[in-house]
PDB file of N, CA and C in Angstrom:
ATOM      1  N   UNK A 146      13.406  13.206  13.162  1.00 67.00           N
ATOM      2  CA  UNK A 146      12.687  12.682  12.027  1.00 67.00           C
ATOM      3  C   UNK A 146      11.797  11.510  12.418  1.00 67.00           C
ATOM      4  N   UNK A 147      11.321  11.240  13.754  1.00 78.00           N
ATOM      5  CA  UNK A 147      10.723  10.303  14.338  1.00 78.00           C
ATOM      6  C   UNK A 147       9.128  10.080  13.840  1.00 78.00           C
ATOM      7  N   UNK A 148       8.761  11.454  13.675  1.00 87.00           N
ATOM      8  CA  UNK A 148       7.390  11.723  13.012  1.00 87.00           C
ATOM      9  C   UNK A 148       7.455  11.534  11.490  1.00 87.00           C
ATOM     10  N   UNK A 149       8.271  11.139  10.827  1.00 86.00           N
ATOM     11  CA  UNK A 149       8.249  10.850   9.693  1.00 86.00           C
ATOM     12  C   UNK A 149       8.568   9.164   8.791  1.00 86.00           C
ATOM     13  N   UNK A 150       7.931   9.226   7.793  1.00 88.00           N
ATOM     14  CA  UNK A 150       7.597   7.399   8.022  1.00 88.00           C
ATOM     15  C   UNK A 150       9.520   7.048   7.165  1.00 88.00           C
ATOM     16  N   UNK A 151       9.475   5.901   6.998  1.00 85.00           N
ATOM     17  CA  UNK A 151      11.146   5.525   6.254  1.00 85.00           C
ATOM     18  C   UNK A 151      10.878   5.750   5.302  1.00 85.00           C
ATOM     19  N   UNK A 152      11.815   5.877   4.781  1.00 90.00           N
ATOM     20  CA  UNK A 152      11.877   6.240   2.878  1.00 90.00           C
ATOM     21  C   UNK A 152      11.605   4.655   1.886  1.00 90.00           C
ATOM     22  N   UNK A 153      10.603   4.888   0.877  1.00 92.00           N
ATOM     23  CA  UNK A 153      10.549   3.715   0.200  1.00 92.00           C
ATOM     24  C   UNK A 153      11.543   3.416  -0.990  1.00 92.00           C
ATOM     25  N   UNK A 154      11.741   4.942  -1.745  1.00 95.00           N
ATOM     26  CA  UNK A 154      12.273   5.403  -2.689  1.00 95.00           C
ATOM     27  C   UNK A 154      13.545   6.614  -2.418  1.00 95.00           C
ATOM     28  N   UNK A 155      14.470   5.922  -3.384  1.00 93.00           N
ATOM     29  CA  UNK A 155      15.527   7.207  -3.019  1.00 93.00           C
ATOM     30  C   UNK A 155      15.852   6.828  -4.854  1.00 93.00           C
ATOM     31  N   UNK A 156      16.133   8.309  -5.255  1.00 95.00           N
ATOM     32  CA  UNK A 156      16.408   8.258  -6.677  1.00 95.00           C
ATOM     33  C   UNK A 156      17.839   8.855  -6.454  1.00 95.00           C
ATOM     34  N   UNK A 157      19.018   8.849  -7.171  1.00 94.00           N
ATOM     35  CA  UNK A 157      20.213   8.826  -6.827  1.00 94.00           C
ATOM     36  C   UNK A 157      20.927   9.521  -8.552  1.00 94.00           C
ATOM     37  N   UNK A 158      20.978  10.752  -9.287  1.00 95.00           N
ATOM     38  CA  UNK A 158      21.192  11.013 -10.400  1.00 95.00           C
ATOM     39  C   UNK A 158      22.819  11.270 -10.272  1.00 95.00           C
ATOM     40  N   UNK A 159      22.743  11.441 -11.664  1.00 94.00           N
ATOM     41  CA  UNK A 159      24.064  12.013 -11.862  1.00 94.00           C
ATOM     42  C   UNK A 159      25.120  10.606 -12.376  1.00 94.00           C
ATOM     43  N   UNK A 160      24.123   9.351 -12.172  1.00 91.00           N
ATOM     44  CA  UNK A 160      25.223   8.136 -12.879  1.00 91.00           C
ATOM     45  C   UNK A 160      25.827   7.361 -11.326  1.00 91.00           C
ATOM     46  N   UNK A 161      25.921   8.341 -10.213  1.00 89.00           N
ATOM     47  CA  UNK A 161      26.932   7.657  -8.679  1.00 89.00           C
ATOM     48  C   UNK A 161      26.299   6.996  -8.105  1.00 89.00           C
ATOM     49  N   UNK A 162      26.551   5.566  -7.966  1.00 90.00           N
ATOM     50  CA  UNK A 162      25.898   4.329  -7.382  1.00 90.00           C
ATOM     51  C   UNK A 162      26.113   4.576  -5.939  1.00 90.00           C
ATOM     52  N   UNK A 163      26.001   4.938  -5.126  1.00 86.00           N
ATOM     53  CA  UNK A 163      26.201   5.766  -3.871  1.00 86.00           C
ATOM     54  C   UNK A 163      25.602   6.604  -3.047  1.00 86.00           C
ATOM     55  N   UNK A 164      25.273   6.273  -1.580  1.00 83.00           N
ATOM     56  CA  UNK A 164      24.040   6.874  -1.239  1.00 83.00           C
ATOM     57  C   UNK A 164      24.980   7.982  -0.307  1.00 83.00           C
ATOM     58  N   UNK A 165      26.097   8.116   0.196  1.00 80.00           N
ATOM     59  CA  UNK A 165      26.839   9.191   0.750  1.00 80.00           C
ATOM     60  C   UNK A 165      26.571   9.369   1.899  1.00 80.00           C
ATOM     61  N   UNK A 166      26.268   8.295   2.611  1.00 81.00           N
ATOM     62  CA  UNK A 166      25.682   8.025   4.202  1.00 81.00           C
ATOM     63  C   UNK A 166      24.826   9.178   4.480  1.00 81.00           C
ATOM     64  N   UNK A 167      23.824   8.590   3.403  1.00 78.00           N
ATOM     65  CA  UNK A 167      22.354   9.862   3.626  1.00 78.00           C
ATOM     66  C   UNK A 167      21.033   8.976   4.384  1.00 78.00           C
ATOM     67  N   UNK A 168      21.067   9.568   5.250  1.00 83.00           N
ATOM     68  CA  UNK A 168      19.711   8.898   6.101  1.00 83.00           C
ATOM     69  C   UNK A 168      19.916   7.203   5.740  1.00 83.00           C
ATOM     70  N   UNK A 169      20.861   7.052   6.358  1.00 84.00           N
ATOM     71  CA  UNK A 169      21.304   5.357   6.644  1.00 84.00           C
ATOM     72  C   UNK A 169      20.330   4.536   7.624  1.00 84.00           C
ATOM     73  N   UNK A 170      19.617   4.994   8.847  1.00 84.00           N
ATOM     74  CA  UNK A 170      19.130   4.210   9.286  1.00 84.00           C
ATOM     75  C   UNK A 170      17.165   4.375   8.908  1.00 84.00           C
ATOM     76  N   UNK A 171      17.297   5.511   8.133  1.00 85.00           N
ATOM     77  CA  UNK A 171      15.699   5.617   7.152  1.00 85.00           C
ATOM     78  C   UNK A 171      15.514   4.323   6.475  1.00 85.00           C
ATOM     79  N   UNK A 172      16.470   4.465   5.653  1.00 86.00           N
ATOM     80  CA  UNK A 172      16.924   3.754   4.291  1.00 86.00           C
ATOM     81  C   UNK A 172      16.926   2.436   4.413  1.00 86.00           C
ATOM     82  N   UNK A 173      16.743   1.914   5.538  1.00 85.00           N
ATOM     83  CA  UNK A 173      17.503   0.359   5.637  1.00 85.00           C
ATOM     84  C   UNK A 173      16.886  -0.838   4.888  1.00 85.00           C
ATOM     85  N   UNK A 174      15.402  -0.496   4.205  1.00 87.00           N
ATOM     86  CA  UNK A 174      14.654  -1.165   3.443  1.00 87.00           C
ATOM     87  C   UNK A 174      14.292  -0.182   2.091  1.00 87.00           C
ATOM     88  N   UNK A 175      14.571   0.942   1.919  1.00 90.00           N
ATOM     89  CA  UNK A 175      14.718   1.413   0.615  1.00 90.00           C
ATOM     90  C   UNK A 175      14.953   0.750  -0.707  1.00 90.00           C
ATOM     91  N   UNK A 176      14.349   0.969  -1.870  1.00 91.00           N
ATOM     92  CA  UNK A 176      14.926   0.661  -2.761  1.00 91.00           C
ATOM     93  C   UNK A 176      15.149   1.661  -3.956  1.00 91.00           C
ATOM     94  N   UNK A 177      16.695   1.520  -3.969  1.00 93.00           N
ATOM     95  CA  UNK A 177      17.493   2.605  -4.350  1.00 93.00           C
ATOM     96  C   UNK A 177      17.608   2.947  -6.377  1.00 93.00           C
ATOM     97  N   UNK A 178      17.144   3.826  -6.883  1.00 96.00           N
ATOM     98  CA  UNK A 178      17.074   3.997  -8.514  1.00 96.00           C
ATOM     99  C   UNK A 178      18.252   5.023  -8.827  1.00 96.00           C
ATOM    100  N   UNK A 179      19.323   4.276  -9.351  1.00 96.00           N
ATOM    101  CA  UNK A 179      20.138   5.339 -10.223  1.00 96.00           C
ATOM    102  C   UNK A 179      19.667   5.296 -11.496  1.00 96.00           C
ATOM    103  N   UNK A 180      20.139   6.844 -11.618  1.00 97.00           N
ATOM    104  CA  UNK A 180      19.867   7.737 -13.334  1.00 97.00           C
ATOM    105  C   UNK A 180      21.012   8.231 -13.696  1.00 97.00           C
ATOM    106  N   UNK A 181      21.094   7.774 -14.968  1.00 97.00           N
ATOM    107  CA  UNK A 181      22.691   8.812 -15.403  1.00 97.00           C
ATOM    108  C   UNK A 181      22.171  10.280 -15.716  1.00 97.00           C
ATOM    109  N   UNK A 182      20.898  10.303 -15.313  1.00 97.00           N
ATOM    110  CA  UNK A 182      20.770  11.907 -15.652  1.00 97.00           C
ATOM    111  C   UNK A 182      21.301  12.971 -14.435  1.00 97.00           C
ATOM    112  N   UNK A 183      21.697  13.938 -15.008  1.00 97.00           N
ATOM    113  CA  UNK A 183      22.185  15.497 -13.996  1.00 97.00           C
ATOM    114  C   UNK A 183      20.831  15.486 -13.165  1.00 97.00           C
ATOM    115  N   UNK A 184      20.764  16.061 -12.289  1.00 94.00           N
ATOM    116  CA  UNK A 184      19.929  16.781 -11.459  1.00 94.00           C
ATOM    117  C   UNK A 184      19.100  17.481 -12.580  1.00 94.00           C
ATOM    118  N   UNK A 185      19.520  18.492 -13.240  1.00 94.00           N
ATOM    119  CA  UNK A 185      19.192  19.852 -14.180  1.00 94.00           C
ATOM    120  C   UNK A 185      18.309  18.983 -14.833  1.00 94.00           C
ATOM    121  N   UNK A 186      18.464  17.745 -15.722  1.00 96.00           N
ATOM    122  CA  UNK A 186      17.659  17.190 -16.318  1.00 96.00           C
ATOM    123  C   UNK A 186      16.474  16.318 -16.087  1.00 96.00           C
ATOM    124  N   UNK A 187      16.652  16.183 -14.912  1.00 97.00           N
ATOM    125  CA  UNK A 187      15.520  15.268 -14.119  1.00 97.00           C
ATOM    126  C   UNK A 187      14.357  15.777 -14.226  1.00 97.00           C
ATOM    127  N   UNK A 188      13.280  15.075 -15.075  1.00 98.00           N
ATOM    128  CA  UNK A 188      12.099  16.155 -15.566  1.00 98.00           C
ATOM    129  C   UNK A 188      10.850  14.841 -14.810  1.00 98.00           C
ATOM    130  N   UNK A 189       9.616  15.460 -15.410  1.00 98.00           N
ATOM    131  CA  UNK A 189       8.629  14.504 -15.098  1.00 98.00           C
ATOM    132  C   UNK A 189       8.596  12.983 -15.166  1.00 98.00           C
ATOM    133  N   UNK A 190       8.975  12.682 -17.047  1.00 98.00           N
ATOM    134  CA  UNK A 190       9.367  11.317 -17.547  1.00 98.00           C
ATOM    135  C   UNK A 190      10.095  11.057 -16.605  1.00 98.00           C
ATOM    136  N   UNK A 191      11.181  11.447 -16.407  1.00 98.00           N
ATOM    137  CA  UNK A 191      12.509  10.763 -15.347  1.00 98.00           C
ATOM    138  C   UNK A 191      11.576   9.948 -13.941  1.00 98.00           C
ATOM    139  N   UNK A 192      11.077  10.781 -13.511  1.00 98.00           N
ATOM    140  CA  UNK A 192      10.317  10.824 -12.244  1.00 98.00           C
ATOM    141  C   UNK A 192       9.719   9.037 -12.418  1.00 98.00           C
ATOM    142  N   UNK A 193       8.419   9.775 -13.410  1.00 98.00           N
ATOM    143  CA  UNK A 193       7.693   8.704 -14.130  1.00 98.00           C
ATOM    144  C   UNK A 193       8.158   6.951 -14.489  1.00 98.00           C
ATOM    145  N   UNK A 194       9.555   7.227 -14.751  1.00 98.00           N
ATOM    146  CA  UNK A 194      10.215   6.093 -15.118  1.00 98.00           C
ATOM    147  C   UNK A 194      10.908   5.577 -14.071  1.00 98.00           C
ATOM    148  N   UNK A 195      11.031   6.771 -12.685  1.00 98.00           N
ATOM    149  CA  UNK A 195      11.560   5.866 -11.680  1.00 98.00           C
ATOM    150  C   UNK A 195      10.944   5.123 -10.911  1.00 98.00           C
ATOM    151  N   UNK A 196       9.482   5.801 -10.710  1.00 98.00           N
ATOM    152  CA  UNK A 196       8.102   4.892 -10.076  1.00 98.00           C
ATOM    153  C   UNK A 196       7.770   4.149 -10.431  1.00 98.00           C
ATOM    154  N   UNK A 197       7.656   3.833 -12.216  1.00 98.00           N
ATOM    155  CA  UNK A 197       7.037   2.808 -12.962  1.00 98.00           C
ATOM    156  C   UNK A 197       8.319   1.331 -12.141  1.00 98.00           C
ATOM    157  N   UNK A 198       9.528   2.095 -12.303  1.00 97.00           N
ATOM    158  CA  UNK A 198      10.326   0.801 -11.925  1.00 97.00           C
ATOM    159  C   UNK A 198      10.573   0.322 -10.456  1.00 97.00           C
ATOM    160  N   UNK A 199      10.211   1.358  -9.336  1.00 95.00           N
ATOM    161  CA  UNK A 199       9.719   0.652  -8.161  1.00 95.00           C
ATOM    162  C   UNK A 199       8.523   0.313  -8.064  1.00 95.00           C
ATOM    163  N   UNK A 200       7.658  -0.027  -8.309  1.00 95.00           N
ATOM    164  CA  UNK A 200       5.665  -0.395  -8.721  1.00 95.00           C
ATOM    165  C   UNK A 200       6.203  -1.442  -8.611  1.00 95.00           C
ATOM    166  N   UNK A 201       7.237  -2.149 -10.026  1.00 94.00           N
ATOM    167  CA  UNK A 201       7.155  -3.003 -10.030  1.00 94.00           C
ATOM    168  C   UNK A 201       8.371  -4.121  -9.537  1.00 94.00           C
ATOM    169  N   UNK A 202       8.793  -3.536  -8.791  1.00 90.00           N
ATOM    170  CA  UNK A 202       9.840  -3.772  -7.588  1.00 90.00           C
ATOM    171  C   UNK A 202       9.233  -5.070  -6.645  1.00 90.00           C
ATOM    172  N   UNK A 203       9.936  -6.284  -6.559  1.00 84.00           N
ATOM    173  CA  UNK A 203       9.771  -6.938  -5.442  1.00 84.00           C
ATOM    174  C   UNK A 203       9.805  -6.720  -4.191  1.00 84.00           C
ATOM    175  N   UNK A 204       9.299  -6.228  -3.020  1.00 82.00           N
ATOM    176  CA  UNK A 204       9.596  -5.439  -2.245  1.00 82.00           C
ATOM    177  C   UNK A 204       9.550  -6.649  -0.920  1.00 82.00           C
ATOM    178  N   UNK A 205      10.877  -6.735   0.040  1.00 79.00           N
ATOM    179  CA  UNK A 205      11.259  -7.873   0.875  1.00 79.00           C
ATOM    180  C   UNK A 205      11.096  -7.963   1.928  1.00 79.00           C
ATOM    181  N   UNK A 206      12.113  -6.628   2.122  1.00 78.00           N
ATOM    182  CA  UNK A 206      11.850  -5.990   3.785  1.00 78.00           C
ATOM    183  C   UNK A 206      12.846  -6.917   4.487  1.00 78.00           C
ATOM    184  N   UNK A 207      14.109  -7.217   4.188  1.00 78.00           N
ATOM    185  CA  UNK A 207      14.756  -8.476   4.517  1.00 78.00           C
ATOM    186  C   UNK A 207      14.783  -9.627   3.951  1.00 78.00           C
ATOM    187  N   UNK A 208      13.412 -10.173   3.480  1.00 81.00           N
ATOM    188  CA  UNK A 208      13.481 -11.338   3.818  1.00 81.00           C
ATOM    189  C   UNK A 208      13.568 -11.789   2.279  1.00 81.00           C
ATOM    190  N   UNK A 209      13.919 -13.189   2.518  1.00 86.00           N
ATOM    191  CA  UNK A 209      14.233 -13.686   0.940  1.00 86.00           C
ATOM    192  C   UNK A 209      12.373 -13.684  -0.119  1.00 86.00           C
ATOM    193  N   UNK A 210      12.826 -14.265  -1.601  1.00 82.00           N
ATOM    194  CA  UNK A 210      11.716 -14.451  -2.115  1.00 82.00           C
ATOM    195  C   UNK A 210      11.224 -15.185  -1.520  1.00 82.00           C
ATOM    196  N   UNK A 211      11.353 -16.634  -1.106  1.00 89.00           N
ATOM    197  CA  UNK A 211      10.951 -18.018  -0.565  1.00 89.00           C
ATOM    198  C   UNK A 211      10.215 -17.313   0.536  1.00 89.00           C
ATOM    199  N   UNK A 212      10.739 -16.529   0.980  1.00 89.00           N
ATOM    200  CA  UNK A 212       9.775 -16.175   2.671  1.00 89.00           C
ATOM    201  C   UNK A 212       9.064 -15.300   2.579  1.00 89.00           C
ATOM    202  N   UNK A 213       9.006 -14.034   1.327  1.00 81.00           N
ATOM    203  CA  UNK A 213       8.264 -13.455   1.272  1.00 81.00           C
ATOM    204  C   UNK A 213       6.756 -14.597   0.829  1.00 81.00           C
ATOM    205  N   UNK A 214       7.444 -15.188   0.002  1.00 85.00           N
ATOM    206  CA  UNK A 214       5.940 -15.843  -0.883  1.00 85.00           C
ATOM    207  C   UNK A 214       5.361 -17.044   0.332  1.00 85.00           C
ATOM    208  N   UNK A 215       5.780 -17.559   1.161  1.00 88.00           N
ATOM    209  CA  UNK A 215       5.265 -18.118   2.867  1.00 88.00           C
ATOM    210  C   UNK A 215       4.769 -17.597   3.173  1.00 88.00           C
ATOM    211  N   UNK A 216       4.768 -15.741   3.140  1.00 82.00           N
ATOM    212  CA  UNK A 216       3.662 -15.144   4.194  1.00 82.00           C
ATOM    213  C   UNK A 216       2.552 -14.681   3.505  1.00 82.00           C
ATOM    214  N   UNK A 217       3.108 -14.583   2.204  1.00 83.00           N
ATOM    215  CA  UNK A 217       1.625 -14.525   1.765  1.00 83.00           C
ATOM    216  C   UNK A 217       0.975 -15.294   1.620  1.00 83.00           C
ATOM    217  N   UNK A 218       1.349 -16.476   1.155  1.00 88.00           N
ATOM    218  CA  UNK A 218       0.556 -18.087   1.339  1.00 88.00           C
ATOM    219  C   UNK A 218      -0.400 -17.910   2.829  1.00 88.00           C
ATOM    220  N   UNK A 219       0.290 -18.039   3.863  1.00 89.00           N
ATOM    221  CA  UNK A 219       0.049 -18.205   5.093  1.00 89.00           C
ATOM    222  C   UNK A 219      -1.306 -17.129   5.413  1.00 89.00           C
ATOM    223  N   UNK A 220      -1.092 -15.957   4.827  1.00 81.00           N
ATOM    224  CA  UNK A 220      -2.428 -14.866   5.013  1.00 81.00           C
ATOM    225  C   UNK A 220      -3.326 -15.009   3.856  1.00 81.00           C
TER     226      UNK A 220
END
């Protein structure tokens, strides 16, 4: 999977806060969306509502807020 970039998004249904040691070293900056919805029900909206809520996701990469907002200062 070397040719393929890390995962930004992992959506996780069914309600189980639990990633089931799925692509653990992809994942290591992921940010993870549970749905109490089934699989079966996971429609467009669902989709829709899981992107709208990583968009607006702080995104870190490690590092704290304080250091994220340093590097952007800094650039």
């Amino acid at each position: 999977m070397s040719d393929l970039p890390d995962v930004d998004l992992l959506i996780r249904t069914s309600g189980e806060c639990r990633i089931s040691n799925f692509m653990l070293w992809q994942m290591a900056y992921a940010e993870m969306y549970f749905t109490e919805e089934y699989w079966p029900e996971f429609n467009e909206d669902s989709l829709i509502k899981a992107i709208t809520w990583f968009v607006n996701r702080e995104r870190r990469f490690g590092c704290t807020g304080e250091q994220v907002k340093a590097l952007m200062e800094a650039n």
